[in-house]
Coordinates of C-alpha atoms and ligand atoms in Angstrom, one line a residue:
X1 CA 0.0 0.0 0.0
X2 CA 2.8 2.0 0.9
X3 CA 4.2 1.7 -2.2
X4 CA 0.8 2.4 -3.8
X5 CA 1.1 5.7 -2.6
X6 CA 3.8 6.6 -3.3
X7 CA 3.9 5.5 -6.9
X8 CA 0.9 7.3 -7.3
X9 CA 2.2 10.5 -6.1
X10 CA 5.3 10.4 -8.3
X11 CA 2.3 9.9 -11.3
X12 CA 0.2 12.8 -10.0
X13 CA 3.1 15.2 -9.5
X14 CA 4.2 16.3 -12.6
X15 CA 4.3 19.5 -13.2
X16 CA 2.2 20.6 -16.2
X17 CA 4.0 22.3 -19.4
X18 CA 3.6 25.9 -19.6
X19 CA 4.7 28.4 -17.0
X20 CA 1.3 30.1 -16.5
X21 CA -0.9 26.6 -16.5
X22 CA 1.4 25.8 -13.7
X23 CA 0.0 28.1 -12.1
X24 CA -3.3 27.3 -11.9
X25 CA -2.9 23.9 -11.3
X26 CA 0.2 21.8 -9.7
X27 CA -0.1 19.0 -11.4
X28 CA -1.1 18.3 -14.9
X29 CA -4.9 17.4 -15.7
X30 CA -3.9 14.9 -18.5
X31 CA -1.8 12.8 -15.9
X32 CA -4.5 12.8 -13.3
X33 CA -6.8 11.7 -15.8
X34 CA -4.6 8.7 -16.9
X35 CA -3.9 8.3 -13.1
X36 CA -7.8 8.1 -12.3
X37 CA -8.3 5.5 -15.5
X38 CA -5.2 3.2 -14.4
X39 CA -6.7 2.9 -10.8
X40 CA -10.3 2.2 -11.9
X41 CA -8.3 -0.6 -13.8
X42 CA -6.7 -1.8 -11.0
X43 CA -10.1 -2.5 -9.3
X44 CA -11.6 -3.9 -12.1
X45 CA -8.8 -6.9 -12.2
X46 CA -9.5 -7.4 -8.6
X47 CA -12.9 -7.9 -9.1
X48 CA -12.4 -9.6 -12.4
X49 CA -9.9 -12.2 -10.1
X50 CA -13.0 -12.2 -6.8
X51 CA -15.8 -13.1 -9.7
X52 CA -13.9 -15.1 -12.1
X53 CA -14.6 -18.9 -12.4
X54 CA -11.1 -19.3 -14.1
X55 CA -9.3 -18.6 -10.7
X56 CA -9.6 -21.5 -8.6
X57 CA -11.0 -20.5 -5.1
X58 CA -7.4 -21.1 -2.9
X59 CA -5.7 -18.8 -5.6
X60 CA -8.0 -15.8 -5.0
X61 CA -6.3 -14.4 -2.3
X62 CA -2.7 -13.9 -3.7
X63 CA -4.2 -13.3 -7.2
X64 CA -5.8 -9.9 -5.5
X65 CA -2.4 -8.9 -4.0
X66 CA -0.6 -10.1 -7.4
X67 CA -3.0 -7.9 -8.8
X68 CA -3.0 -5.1 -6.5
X69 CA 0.8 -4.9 -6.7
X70 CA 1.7 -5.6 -10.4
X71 CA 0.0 -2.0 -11.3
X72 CA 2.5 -0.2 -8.4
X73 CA 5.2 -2.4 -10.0
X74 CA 4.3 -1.2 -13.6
X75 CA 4.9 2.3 -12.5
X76 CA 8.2 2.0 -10.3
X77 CA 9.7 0.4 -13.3
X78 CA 8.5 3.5 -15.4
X79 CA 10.3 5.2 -13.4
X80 CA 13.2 3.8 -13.1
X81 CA 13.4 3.2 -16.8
X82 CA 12.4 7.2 -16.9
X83 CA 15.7 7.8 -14.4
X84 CA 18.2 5.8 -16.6
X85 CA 17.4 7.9 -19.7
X86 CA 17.9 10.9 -17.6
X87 CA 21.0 9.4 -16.0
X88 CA 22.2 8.6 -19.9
X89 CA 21.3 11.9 -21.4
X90 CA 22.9 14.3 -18.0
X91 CA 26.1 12.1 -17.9
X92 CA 25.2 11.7 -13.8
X93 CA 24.8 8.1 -12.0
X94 CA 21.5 6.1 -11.7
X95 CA 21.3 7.3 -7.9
X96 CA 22.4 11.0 -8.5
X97 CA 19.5 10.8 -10.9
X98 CA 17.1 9.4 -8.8
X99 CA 17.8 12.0 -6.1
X100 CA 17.2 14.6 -8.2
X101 CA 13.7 13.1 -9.1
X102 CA 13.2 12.7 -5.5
X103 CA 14.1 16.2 -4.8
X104 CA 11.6 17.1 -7.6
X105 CA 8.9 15.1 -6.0
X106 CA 9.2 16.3 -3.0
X107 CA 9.3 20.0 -4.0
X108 CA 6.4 19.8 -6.2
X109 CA 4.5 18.2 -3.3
X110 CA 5.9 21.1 -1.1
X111 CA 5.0 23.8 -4.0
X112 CA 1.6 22.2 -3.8
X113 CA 1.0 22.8 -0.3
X114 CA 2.5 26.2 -0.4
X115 CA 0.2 26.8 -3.4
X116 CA -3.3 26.0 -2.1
X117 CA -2.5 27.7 0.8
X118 CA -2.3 30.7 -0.6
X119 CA -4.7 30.3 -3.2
X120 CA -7.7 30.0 -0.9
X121 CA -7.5 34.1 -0.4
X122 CA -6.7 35.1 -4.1
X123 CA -4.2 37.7 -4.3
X124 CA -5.2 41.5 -3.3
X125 CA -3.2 44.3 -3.5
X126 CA -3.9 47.1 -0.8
X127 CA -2.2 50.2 0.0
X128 CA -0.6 51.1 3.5
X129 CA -3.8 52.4 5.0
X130 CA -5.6 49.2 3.8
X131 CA -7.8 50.0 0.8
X132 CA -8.3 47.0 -1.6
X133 CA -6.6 48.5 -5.0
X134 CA -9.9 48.1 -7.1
X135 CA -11.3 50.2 -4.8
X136 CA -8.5 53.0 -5.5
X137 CA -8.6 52.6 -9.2
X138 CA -12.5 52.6 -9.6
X139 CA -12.8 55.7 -6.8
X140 CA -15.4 53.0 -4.8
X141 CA -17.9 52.1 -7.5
X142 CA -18.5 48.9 -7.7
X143 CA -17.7 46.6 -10.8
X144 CA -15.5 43.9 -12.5
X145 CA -12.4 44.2 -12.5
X146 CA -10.5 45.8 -15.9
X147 CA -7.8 44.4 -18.0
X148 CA -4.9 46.7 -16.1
X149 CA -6.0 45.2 -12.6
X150 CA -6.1 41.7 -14.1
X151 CA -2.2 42.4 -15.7
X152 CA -1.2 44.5 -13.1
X153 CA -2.3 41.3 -10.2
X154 CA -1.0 38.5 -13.1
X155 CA 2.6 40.6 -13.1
X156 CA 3.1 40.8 -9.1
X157 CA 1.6 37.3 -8.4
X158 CA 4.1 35.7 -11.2
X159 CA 6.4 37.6 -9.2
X160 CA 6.0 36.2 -6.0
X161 CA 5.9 32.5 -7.8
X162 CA 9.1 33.0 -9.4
X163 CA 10.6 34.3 -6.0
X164 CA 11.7 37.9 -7.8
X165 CA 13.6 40.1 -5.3
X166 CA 12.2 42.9 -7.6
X167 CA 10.3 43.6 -10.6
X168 CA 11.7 46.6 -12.6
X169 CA 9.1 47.9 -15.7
X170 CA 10.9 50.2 -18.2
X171 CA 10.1 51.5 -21.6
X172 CA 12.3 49.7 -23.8
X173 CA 11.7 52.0 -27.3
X174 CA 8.9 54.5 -28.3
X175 CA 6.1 51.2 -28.6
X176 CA 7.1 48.9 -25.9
X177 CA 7.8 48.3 -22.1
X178 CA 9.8 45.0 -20.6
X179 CA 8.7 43.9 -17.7
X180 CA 11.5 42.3 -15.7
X181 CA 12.2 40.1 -12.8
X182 CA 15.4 39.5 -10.7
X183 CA 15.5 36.1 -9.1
X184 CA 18.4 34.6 -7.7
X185 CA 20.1 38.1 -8.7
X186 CA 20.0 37.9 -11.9
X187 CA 17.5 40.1 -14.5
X188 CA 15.4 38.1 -16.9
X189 CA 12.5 39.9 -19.3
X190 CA 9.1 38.4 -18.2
X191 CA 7.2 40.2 -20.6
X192 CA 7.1 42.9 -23.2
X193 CA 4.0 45.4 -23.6
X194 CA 2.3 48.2 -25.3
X195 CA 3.3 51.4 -24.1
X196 CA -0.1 51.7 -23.6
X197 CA -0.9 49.1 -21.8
X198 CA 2.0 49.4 -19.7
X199 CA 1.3 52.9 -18.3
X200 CA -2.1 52.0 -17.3
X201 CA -0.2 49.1 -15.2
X202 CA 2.3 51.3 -13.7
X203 CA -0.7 54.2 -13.4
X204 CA -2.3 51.1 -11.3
X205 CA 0.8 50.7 -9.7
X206 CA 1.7 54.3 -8.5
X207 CA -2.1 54.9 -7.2
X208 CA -2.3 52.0 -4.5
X209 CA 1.5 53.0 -3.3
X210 CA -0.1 56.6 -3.3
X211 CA 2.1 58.3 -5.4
X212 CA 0.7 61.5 -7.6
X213 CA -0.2 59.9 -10.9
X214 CA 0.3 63.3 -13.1
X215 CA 3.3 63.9 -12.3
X216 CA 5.9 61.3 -14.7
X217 CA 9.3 63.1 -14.6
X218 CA 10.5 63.7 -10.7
X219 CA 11.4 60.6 -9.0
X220 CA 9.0 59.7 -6.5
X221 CA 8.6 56.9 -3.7
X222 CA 5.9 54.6 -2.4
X223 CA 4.6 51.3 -1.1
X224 CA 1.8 49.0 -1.0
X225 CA 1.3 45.3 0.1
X226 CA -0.3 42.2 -1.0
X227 CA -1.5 38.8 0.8
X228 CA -2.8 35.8 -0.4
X229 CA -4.0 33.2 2.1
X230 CA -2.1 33.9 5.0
X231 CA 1.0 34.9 3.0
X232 CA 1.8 39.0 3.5
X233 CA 4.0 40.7 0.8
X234 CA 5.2 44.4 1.2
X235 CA 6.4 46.4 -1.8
X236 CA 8.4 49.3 -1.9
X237 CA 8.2 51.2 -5.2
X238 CA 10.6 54.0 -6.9
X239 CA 9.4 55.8 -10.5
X240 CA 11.8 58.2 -12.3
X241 CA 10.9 60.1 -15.6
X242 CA 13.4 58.6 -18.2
X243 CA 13.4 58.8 -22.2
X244 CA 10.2 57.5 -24.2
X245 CA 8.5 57.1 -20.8
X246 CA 8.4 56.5 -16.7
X247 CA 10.6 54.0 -15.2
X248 CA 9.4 52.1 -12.6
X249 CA 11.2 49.6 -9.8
X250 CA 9.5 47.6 -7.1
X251 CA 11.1 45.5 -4.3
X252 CA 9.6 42.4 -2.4
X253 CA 10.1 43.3 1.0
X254 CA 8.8 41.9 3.7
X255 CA 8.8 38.2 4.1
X256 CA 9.4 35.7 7.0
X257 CA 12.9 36.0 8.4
X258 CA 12.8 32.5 10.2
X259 CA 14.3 30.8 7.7
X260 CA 17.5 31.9 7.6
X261 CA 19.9 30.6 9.4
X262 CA 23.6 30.3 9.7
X263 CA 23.5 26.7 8.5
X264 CA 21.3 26.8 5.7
X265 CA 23.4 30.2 3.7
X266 CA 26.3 28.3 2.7
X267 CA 28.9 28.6 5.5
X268 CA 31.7 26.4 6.6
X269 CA 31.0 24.7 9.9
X270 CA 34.1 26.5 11.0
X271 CA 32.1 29.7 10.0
X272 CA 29.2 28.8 11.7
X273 CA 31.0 28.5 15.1
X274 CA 33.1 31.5 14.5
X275 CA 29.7 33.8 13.6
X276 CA 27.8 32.0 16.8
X277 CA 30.5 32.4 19.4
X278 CA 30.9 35.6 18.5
X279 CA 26.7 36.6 18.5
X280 CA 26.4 34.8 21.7
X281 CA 28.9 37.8 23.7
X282 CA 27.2 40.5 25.6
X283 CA 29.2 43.2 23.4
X284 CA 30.7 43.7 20.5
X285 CA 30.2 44.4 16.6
X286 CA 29.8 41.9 13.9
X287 CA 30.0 44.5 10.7
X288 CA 28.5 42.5 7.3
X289 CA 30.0 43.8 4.2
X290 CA 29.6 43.0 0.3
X291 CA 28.7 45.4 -2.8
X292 CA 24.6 45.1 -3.3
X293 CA 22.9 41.8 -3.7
X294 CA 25.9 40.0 -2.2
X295 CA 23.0 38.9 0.8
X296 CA 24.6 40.6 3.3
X297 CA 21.0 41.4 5.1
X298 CA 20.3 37.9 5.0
X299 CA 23.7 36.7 6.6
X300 CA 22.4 39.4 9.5
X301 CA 18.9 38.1 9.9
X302 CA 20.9 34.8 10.2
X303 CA 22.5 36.1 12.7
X304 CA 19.5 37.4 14.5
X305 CA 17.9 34.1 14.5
X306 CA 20.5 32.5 16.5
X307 CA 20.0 35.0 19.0
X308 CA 17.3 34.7 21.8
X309 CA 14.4 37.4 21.3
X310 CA 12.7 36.4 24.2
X311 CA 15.4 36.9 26.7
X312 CA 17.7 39.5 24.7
X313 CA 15.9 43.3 24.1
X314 CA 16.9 43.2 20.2
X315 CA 16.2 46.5 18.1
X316 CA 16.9 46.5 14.1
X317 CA 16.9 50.3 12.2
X318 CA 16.9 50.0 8.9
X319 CA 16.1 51.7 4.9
X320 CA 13.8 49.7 3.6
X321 CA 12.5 46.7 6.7
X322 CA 13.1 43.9 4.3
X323 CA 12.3 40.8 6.7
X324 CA 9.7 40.6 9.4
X325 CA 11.5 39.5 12.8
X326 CA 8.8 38.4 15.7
X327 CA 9.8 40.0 19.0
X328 CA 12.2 42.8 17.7
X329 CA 11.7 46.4 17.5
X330 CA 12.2 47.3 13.9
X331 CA 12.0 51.1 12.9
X332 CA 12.5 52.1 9.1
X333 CA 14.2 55.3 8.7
X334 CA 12.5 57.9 7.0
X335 CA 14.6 60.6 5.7
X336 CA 11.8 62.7 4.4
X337 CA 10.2 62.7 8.6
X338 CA 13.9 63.4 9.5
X339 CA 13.9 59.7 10.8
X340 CA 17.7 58.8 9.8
X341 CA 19.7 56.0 11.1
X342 CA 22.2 58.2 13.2
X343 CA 18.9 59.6 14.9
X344 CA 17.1 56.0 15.7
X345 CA 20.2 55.3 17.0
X346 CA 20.8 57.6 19.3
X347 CA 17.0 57.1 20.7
X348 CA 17.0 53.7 20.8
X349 CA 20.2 53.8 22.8
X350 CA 17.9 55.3 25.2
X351 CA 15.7 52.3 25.0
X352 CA 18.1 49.8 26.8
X353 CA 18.9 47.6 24.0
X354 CA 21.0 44.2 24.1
X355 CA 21.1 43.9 20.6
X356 CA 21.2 47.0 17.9
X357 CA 20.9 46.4 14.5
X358 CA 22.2 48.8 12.1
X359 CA 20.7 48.4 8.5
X360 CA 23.6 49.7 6.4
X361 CA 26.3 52.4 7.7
X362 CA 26.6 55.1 5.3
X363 CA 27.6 58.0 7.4
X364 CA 30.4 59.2 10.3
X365 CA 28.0 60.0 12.7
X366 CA 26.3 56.1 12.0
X367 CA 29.5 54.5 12.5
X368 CA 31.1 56.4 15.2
X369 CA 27.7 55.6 17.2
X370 CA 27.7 52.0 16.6
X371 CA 30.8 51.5 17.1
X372 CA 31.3 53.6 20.5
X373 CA 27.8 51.2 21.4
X374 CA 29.6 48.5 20.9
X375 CA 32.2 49.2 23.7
X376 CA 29.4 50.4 25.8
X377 CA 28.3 46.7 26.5
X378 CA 25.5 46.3 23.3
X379 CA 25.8 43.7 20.5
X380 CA 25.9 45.3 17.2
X381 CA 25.5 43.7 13.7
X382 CA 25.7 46.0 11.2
X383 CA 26.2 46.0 6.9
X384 CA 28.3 48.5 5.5
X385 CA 28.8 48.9 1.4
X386 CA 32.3 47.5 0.6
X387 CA 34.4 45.0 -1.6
X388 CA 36.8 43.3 1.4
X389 CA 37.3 43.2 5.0
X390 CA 40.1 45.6 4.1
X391 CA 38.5 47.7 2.2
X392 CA 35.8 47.7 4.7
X393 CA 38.4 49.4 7.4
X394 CA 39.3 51.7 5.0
X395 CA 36.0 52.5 4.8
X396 CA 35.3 53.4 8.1
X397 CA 38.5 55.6 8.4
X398 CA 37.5 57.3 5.4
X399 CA 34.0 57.8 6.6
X400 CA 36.1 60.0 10.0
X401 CA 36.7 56.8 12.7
X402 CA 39.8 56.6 14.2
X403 CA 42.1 54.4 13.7
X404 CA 41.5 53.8 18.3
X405 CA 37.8 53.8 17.7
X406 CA 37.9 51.0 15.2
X407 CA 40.4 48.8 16.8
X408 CA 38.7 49.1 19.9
X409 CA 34.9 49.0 18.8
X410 CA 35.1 46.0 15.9
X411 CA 35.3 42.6 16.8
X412 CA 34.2 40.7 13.6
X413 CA 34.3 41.6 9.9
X414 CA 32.2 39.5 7.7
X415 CA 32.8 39.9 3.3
X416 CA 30.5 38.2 0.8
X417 CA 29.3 37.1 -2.5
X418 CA 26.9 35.2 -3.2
X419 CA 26.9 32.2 -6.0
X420 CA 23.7 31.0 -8.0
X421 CA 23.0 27.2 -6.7
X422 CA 22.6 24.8 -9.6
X423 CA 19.2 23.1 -9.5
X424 CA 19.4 19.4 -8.2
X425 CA 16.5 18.5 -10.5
X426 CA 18.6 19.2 -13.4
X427 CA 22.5 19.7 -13.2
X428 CA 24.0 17.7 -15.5
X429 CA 27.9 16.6 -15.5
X430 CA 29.7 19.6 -16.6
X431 CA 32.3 19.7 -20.0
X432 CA 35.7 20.3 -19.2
X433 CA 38.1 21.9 -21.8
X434 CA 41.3 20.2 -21.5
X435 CA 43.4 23.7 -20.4
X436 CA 40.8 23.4 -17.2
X437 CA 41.5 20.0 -16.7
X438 CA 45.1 20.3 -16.6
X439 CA 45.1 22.9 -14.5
X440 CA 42.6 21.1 -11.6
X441 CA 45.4 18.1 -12.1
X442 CA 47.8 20.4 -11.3
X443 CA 46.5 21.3 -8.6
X444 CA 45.5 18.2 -7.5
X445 CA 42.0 19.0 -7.1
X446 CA 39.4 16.2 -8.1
X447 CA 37.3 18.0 -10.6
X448 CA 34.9 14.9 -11.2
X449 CA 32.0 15.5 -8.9
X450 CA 32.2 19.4 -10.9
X451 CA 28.6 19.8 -12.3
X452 CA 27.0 22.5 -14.9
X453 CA 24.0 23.9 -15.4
X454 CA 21.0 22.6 -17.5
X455 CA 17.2 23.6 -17.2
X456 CA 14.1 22.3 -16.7
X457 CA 10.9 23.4 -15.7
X458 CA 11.1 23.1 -11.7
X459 CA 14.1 26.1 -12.4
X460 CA 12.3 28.4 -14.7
X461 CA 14.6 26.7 -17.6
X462 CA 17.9 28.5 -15.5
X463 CA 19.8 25.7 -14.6
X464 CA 19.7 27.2 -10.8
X465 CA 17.5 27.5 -7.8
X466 CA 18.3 30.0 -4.6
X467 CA 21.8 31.2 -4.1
X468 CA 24.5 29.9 -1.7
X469 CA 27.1 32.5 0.3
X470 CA 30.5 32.6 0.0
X471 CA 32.4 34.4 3.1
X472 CA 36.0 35.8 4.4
X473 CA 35.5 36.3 8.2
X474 CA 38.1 38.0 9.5
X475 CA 38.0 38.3 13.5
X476 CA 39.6 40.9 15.0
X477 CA 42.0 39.4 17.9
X478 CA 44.0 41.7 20.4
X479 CA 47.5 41.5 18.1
X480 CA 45.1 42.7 15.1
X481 CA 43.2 45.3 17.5
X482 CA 47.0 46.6 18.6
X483 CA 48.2 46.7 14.9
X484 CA 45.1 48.3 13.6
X485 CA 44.8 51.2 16.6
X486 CA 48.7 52.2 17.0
X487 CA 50.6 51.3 13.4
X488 CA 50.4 54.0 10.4
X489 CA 52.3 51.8 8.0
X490 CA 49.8 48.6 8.4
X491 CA 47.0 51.4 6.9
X492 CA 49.7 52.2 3.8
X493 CA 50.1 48.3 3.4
X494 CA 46.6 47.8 3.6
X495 CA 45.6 50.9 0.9
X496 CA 48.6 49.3 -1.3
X497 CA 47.8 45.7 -1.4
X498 CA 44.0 45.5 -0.3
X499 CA 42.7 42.3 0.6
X500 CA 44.7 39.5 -1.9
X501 CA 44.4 37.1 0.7
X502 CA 40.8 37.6 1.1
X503 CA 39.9 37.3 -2.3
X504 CA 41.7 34.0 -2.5
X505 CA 39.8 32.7 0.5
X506 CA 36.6 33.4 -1.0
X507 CA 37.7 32.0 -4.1
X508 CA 39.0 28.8 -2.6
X509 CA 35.6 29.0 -1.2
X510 CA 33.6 28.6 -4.2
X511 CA 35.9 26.2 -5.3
X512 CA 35.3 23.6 -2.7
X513 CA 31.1 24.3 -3.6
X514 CA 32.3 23.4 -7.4
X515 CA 34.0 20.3 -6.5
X516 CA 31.0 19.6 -4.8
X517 CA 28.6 20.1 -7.9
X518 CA 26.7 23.2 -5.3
X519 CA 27.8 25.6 -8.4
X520 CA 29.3 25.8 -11.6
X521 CA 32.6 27.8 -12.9
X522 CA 31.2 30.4 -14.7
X523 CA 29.2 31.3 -11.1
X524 CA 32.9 32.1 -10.0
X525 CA 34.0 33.6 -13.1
X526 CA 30.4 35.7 -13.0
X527 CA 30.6 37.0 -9.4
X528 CA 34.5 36.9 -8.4
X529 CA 36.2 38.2 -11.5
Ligands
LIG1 ZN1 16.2 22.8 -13.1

């Protein structure tokens, strides 16, 4: 019976073809249709083998099971015969393969679940005080719903399917706007449209994040939200006037922070234990650094979920709140009410925090307060913009810290990149050239485990699924603290040479996710230079 099950449920999970059907429905009608037939067959034997007079009577009872069992059968060699073509055509072993079909079995199953959860509250759009969009655009008369609400819900729900950080709409020539999502980091056109359709979309668009319509040229800024079931979206959204029309961006913000942790972003164990011993003292400052989209907010939220809310007074200010935390104070700053970061700070500091958690450090005054909080028995994680660890103390000196500030303020200094995962349900053994495999032998390096990427439908046709981090953690012990605080020529050495040796670590990094078929080479090539 068992096996009954779950034969069946490797029959009923296919995904269907196109993009958009998948939507609708997680599992194609054809196959449950076939699926429906071949179990109404299956009864039909049994009764055929109860009723017949051409089984003899002490016979009946294994002839039901043989009967039962040869359909379950049927379909396990189906798919194992399905695997080994796989298996033939990827270059990957019979078991690789039939992991990866597991792995797509599973997730379907999972994407199942997620979807009918949400789909019992189709999606609405709503702005910050709570009015349904269709309510905005038809000024409260009631009605069914136009073409540009239709597009305008079909664009952000896609969105939220294909796990797009943001969706950026721009007018591409005089006729036509792309529509664009970036998943996984990386831009792809979702759809092309009439200019005319378009600006009634991003007219849609600016209403519910109550931005002034008539006016297409100065840059503006809004936001709005979105649920379906019991699945809450916000949106932040930025237009600019730009030639042949309005350009629009919007960023997902706003989903569950609980699941990330340190040991599901792609550290080292060593890293883990490093980043947890050092979150679990009283004091201190773990600063984050990376250029934008390296994932450095989700390394901190990482962070803050190994830390104890409950017992630990945690406080996050940050430019745009991008993750909802439950039980921490989050405050976004708001330039335009004079809300900055180096203001929040200094109130919050008033608010006996444990833990402070600074959004991105952009100014003197921000630095200089976290890190004069961080001596002053408060934890604080923090993200500034910058390419190294060494660049990142550069940074700070630039920004007006001195050089016995920083020593004595920063404990932990965190640089990152993050790589494009292939997808397990369809990496396929990857195509050395002969100059790479001479140089991995000279190395000594294994390079046979070293995967590429393929496609297939469960990845949007990529070849990759989520993104893994890649880190150079550099603690700051007393001898570094010494150096940094007293010597004027370790500054000259580090503005000369910069941070070689963290480069290589991050690169040696990646390397060891290559070998291990996580990523492929042009992933390196794409994000480290
Ligand atoms: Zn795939």
């Amino acid at each position: 019976m068992v096996s009954f099950v779950f034969t069946a449920s490797v029959f009923v999970s296919g995904v269907s073809d196109s993009g958009m059907s998948a939507m609708v429905l997680p599992f194609s009608i054809f196959k449950l249709i076939l699926f429906t037939c071949w179990v109404y067959l299956c009864l039909y034997l049994v009764q055929y083998v109860e009723f017949s007079l051409l089984v003899p009577k002490k016979f009946k009872t294994v002839g039901k099971i043989g009967t039962l069992l040869t359909g379950p059968i049927c379909l396990l060699l189906f798919v194992v015969i399905k695997a080994a073509i796989r298996a033939s055509e990827s270059g990957l072993g019979m078991a690789e393969t039939i992991k990866g079909q597991l792995t797509e079995l599973f997730s379907n199953i999972k994407g199942a679940k997620i979807f009918e959860s949400r789909d019992d509250g189709k999606l609405t759009i709503f702005d910050s005080s709570g009015r349904d969009i269709s309510e905005i655009l038809t000024h409260g008369k009631s009605g069914g719903k136009s073409p540009t609400l239709k597009l305008t819900e079909q664009i952000i729900g896609n969105a939220l399917d294909d796990r797009a950080t943001d969706i950026l709409i721009d007018p591409k020539d005089g006729s036509t706007y792309t529509v664009r999502y970036r998943v996984d980091g990386v831009l792809k056109v979702v759809y092309d449209l009439d200019t005319d359709v378009c600006k009634s979309v991003i007219n849609s668009i600016k209403a519910v994040s109550d931005m002034d319509i008539a006016d297409k040229r100065r840059p503006q800024d809004g936001s709005f939200r979105a649920q379906r079931g019991g699945f809450k979206v916000s949106f932040r959204v930025a237009s600019a006037g730009v030639i042949h029309g309005e350009k629009l961006s919007v960023r997902v913000l706003g989903r569950d922070a609980s699941q990330f942790r340190l040991d599901t972003i792609g550290l080292s164990k060593k890293q883990q234990l490093m980043l947890q011993r050092a979150v679990e003292k009283p004091s201190g400052m773990i600063l984050i650094c990376g250029p934008t989209g390296s994932g450095k907010t989700t390394t901190m939220y990482a962070l803050l979920n190994e830390i104890d809310l409950n017992t630990r007074n945690v406080i996050t200010v940050e430019d745009p709140v991008e993750y909802s935390l439950p039980n921490a104070s989050q405050i976004e700053i708001n330039p335009k009410a004079d809300i900055t970061f180096a203001k929040s700070l200094r109130s919050i500091l008033r608010q006996d925090p444990d833990v402070i958690c600074i959004g991105e450090i952009r100014d003197e005054e921000t630095a200089k307060i976290a890190l004069q909080a961080s001596q002053t028995g408060h934890l604080v994680l923090a993200t500034i913009h910058s390419n190294s660890n060494a660049a990142t103390l550069l940074r700070l000196m630039d920004l007006g810290v001195s050089q016995m500030l920083l020593a004595s303020g920063l404990d932990v200094i965190i640089s990152q990149r993050l790589l494009r995962r292939l997808c397990d349900n369809c990496k396929i053994k990857a195509k050395l050239t002969d100059s790479q495999i001479h140089e991995f032998r000279r190395k000594k390096i294994n390079y046979h485990g070293i995967l590429d990427a393929r496609g297939c439908e469960h990845c949007n046709d990529t070849g990759y699924y989520e993104r893994t981090a890649i880190c150079d953690i550099l603690t700051l012990n007393n001898k570094l603290k010494d150096t940094i605080a007293n010597s004027e020529s370790f500054i000259v050495q580090l503005r000369k040479v910069g941070d070689k040796k963290g480069q290589s670590n991050m690169k040696k990094q990646a390397l060891k996710k290559i070998v291990g078929g996580l990523t492929n080479l042009k992933e390196l090539h794409r994000v480290l230079g």
